CSV table of C-alpha atoms and ligand atoms in Angstrom, one decimal:
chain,number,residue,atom,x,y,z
A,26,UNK,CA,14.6,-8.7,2.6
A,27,UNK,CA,12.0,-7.5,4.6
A,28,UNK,CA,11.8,-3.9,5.8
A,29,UNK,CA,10.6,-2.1,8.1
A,30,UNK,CA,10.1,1.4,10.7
A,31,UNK,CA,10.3,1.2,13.8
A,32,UNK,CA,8.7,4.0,16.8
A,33,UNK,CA,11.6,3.4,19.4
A,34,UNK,CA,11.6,6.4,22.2
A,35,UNK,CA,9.8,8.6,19.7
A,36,UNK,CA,12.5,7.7,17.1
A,37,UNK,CA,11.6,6.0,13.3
A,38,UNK,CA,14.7,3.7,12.6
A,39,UNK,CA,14.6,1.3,9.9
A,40,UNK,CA,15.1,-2.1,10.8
A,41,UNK,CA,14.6,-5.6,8.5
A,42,UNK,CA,12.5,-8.1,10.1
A,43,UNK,CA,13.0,-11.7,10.2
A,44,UNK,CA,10.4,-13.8,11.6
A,45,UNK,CA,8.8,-11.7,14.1
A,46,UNK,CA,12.7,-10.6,14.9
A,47,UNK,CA,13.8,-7.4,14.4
A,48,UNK,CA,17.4,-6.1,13.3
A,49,UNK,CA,18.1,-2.4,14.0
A,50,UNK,CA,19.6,-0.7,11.0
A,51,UNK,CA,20.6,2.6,12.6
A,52,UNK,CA,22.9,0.4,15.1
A,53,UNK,CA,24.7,-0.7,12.0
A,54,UNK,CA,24.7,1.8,9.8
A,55,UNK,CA,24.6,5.1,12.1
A,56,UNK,CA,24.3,7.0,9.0
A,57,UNK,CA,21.6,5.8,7.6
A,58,UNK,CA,18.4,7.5,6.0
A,59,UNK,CA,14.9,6.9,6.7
A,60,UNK,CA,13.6,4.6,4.2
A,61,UNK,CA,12.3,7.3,1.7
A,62,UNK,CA,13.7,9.1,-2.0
A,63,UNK,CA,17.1,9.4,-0.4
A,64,UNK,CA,17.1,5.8,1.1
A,65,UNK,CA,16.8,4.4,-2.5
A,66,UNK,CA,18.5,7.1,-4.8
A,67,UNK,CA,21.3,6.5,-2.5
A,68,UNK,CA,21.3,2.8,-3.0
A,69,UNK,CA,21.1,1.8,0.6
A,70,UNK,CA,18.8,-1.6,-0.5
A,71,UNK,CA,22.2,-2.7,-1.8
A,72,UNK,CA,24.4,-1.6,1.4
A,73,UNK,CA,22.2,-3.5,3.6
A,74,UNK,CA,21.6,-6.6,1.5
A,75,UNK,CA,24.6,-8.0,3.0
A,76,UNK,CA,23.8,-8.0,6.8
A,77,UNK,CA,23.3,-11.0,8.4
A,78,UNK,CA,23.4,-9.7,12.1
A,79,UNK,CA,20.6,-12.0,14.3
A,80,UNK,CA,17.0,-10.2,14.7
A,81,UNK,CA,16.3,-9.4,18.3
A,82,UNK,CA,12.7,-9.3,19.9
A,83,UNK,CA,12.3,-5.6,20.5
A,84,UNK,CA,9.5,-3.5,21.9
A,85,UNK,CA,8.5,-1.4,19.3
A,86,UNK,CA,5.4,-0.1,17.4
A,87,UNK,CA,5.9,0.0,13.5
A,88,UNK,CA,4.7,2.4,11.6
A,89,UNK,CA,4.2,2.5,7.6
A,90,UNK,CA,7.6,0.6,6.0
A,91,UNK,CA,7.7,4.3,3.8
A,92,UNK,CA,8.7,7.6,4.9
A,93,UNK,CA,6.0,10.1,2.9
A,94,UNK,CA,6.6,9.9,-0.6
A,95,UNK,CA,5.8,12.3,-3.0
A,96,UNK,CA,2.6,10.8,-4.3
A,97,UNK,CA,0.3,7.7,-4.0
A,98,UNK,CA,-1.1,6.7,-7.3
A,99,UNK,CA,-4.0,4.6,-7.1
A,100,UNK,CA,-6.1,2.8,-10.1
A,101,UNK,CA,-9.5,2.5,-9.6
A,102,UNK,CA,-11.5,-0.1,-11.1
A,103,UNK,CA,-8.5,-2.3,-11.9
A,104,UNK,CA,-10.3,-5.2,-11.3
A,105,UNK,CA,-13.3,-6.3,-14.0
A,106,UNK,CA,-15.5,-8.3,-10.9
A,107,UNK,CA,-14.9,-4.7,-8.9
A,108,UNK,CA,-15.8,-2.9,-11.7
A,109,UNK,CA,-18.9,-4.9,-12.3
A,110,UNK,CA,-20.3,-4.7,-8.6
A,111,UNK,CA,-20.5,-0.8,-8.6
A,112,UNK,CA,-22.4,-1.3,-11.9
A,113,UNK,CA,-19.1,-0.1,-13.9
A,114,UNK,CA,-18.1,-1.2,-17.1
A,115,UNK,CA,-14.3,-2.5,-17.0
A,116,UNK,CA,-12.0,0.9,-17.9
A,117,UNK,CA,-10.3,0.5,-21.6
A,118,UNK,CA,-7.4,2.4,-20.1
A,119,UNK,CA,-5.9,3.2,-16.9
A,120,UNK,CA,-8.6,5.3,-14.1
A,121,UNK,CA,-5.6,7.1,-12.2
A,122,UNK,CA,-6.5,9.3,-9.0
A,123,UNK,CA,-4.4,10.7,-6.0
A,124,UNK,CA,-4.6,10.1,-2.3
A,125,UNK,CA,-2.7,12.6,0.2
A,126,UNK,CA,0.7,11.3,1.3
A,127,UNK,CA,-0.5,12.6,4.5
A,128,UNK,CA,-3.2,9.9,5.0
A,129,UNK,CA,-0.6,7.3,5.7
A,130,UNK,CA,-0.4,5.2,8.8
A,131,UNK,CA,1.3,2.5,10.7
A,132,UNK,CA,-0.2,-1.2,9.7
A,133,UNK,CA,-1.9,-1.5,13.0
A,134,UNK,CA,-2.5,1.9,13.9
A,135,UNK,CA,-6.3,2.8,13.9
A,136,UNK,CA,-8.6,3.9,11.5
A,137,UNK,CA,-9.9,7.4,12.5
A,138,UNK,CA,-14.2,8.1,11.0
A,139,UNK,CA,-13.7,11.7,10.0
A,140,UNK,CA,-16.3,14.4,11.5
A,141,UNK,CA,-16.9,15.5,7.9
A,142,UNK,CA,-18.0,12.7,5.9
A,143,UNK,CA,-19.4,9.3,6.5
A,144,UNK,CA,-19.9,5.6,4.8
A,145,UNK,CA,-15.8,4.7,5.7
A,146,UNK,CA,-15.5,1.3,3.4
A,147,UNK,CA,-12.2,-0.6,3.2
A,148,UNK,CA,-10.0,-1.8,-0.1
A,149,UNK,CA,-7.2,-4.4,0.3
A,150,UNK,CA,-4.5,-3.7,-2.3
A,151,UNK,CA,-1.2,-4.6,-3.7
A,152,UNK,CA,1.3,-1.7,-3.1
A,153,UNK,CA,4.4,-1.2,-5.3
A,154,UNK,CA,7.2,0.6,-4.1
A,155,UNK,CA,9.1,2.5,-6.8
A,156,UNK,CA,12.8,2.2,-6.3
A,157,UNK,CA,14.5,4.5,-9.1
A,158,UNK,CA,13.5,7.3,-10.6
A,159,UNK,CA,10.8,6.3,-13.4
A,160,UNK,CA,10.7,8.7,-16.3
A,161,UNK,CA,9.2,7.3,-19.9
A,162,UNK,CA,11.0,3.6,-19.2
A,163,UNK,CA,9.0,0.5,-21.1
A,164,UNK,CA,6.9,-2.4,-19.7
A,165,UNK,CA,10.0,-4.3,-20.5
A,166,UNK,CA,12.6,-2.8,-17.8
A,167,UNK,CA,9.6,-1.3,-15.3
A,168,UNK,CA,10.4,-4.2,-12.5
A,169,UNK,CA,13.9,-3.6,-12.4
A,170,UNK,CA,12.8,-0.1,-11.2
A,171,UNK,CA,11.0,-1.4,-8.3
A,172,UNK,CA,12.3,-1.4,-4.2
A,173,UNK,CA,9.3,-3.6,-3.3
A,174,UNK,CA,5.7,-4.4,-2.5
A,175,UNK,CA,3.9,-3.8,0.3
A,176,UNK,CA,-0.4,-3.8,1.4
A,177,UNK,CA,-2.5,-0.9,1.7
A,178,UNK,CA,-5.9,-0.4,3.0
A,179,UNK,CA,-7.4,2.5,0.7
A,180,UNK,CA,-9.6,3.6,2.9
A,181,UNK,CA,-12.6,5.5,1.4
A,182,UNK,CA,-15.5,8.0,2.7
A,183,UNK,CA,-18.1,7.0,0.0
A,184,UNK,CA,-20.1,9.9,1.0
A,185,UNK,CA,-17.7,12.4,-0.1
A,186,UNK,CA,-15.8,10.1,-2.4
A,187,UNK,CA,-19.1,9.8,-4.1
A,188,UNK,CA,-20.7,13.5,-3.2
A,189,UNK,CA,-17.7,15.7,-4.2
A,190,UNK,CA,-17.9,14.6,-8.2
A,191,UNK,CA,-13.9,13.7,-7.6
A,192,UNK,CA,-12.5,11.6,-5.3
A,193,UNK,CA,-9.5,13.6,-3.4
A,194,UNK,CA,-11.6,14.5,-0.3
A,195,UNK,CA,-12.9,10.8,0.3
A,196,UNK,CA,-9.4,9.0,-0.3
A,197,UNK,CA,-7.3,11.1,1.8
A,198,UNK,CA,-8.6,11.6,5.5
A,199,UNK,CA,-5.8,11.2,7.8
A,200,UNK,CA,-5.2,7.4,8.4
A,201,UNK,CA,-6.8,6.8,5.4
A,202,UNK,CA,-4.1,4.9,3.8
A,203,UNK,CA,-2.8,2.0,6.3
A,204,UNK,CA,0.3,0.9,5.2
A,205,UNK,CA,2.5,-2.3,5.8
A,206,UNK,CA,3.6,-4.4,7.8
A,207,UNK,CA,6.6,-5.2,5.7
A,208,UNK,CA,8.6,-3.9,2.7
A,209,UNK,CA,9.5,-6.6,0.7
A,210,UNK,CA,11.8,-6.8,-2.0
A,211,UNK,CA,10.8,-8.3,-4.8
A,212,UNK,CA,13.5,-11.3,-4.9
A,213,UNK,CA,11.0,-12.8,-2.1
A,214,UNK,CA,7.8,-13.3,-4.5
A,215,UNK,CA,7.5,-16.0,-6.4
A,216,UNK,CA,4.8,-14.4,-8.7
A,217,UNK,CA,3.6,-11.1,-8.2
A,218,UNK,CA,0.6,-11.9,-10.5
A,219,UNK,CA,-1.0,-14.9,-8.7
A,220,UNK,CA,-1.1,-13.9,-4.4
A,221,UNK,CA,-4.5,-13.6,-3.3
A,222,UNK,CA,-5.6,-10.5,-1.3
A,223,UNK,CA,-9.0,-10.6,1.0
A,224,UNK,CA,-10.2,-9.1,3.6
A,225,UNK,CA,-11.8,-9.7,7.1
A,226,UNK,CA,-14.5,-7.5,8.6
A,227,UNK,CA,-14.5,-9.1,12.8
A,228,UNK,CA,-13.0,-11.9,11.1
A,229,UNK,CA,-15.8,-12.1,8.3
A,230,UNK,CA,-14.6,-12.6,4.7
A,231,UNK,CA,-15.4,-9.7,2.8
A,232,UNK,CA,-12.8,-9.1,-0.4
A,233,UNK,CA,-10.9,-12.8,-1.5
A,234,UNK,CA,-9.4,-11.9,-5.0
A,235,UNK,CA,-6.0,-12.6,-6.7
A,236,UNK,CA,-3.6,-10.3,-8.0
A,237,UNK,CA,-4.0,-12.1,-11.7
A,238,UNK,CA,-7.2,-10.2,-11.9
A,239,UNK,CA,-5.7,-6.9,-12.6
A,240,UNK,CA,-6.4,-4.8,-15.7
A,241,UNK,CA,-3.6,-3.2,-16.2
A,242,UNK,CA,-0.6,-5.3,-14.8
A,243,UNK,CA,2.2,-3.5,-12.7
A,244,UNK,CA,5.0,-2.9,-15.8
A,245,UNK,CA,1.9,-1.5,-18.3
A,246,UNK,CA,1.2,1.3,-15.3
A,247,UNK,CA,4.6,2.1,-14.8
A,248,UNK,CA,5.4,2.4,-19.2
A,249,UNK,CA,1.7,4.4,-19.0
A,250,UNK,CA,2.2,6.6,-15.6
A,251,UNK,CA,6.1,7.6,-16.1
A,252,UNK,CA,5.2,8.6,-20.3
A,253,UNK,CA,4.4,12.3,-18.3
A,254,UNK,CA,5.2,12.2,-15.4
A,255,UNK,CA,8.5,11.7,-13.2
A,256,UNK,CA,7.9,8.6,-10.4
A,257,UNK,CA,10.1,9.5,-7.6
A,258,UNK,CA,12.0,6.6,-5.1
A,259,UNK,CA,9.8,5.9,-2.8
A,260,UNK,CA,6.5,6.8,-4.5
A,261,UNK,CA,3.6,4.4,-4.5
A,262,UNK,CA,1.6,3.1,-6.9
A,263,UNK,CA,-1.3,1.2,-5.0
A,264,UNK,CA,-3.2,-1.0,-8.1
A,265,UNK,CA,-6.5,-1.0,-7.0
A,266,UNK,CA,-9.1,-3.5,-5.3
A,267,UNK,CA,-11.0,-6.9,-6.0
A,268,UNK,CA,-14.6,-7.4,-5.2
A,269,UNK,CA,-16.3,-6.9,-1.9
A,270,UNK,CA,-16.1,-3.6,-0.7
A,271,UNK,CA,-18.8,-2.4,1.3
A,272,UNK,CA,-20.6,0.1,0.1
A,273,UNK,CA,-21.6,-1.9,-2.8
A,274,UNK,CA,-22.8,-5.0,-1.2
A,275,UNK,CA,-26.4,-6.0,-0.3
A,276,UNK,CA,-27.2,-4.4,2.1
A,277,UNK,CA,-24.5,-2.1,2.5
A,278,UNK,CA,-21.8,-2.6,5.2
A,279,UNK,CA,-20.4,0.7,6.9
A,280,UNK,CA,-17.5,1.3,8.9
A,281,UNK,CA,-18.6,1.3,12.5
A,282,UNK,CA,-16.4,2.5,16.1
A,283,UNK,CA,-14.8,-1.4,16.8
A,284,UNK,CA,-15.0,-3.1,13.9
A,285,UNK,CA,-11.5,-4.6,13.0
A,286,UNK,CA,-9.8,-4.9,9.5
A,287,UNK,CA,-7.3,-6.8,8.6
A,288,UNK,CA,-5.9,-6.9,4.8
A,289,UNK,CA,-3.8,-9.7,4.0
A,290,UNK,CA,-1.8,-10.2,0.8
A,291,UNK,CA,0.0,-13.8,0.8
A,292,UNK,CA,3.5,-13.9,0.9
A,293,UNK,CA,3.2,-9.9,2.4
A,294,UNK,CA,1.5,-10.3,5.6
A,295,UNK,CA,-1.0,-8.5,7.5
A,296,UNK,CA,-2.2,-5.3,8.2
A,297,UNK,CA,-4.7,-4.9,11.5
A,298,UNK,CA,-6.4,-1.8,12.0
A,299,UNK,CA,-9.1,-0.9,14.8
A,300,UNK,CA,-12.2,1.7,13.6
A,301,UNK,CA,-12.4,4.5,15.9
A,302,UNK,CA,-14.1,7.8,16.5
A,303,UNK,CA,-11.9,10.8,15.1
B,1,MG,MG1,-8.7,1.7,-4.3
């Protein structure tokens, strides 16, 4: 399945899409939560797997395929040719940091430059939706404790992300953390270690990597992250970014009012966001 939220009249529904068609949950299941901790802890991925009502072509604007979770975890440097281009040495365990739940934004929504900071760089990464709660489970069981994968943009500030001496500030400006298009479940990937992930700067290749690359692969972060600490339905663990971010190419690429993203993640989709003035 793919999943999604919908903006209809001011309203988020949930809604599956197939195709480019879209079938409206709530008009099923009038019940149902938003897709969020209760969504899962409540089982509704099950209750809905059997639907086959036809997608419709509706007007809509969607918005990230997660209601705010209780955290995002991101990895930094979780990729050794990443690592390597901000003059890095590969981590020998698991570089965890925090980005506001706040920051999160529709997949086509815009990226806001915030008054406060500048040198807005983007990060194309592989999103994993937790599904049940996680607490000290093993690399061996960790995927059957995921809802699904998604793409985010982890949108930086490198002059505070860089200035402040930790990285809070810089990750979590509102619209920071572009989320989407779809939710898929993981019966849908053939191989979440080998989809390639780039990025396009007005259509310019900037990041082309492949999720094989990781450091620390999705089951080892979920055995290392729930040791201590509870993950929640709905949280998101967002695994970090290959090579070709901005800030640390020759010369430097900024951010600028216009320029357009777009992340892709094969067999995911895309997400397309417009820079703009905050
Ligand atoms: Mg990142």
């Amino acid at each position: 399945m793919k999943l999604i939220r919908m903006i209809q009249n001011g309203e988020v529904r949930p809604g599956l899409w197939k195709d480019g068609l879209i079938v409206d949950l709530k008009m099923i299941f009038p019940s149902i939560p938003d897709i969020g901790e209760t969504f899962f802890a409540e089982n509704w991925l099950e209750k809905i797997s059997g639907v086959n009502a036809p997608g419709l072509a509706l007007n809509v604007r969607l918005t990230s395929p997660i209601c705010r979770p209780s955290k995002i975890i991101c990895l930094g440097k979780n990729y050794a040719e990443h690592a390597k281009e901000g003059g890095f040495d590969a981590p020998d365990k698991p570089l965890l940091f925090c980005k506001a739940p706040s920051a999160l934004s529709g997949p086509f929504d815009p990226i806001l430059l915030p008054k406060s900071s500048g040198q807005v760089d983007w990060e194309v990464e592989l999103a994993v939706i937790i599904g049940k709660t996680c607490k000290r489970i093993s690399r061996t069981n960790a995927m059957d404790h995921i809802a699904g994968f998604t793409i985010m943009n982890d949108v930086s500030a490198r002059e505070a992300q860089f200035g402040d001496g930790q990285w809070f500030r810089g990750k979590s400006f509102d619209t920071f953390a572009p989320l989407g298009p779809v939710l898929v479940t993981p019966d849908e990937i053939d191989d979440i270690n080998n989809l390639q992930l780039t990025t396009r700067v007005d259509g310019a290749l900037m990041q082309d990597g492949n999720t094989r690359d990781l450091i620390f692969d999705i089951p080892f972060l979920m055995e290392y992250i729930s040791k201590d600490m509870t993950l929640m339905p709905g949280d998101i663990i967002s695994t970090g970014t290959p090579s070709g971010v901005g800030i640390f190419r020759n010369p430097p690429v900024i951010l600028k009012p216009g320029n357009v993203v777009e992340c892709f993640i094969e067999s995911i989709g895309s997400i397309i966001n417009r820079v703009m003035e905050g």
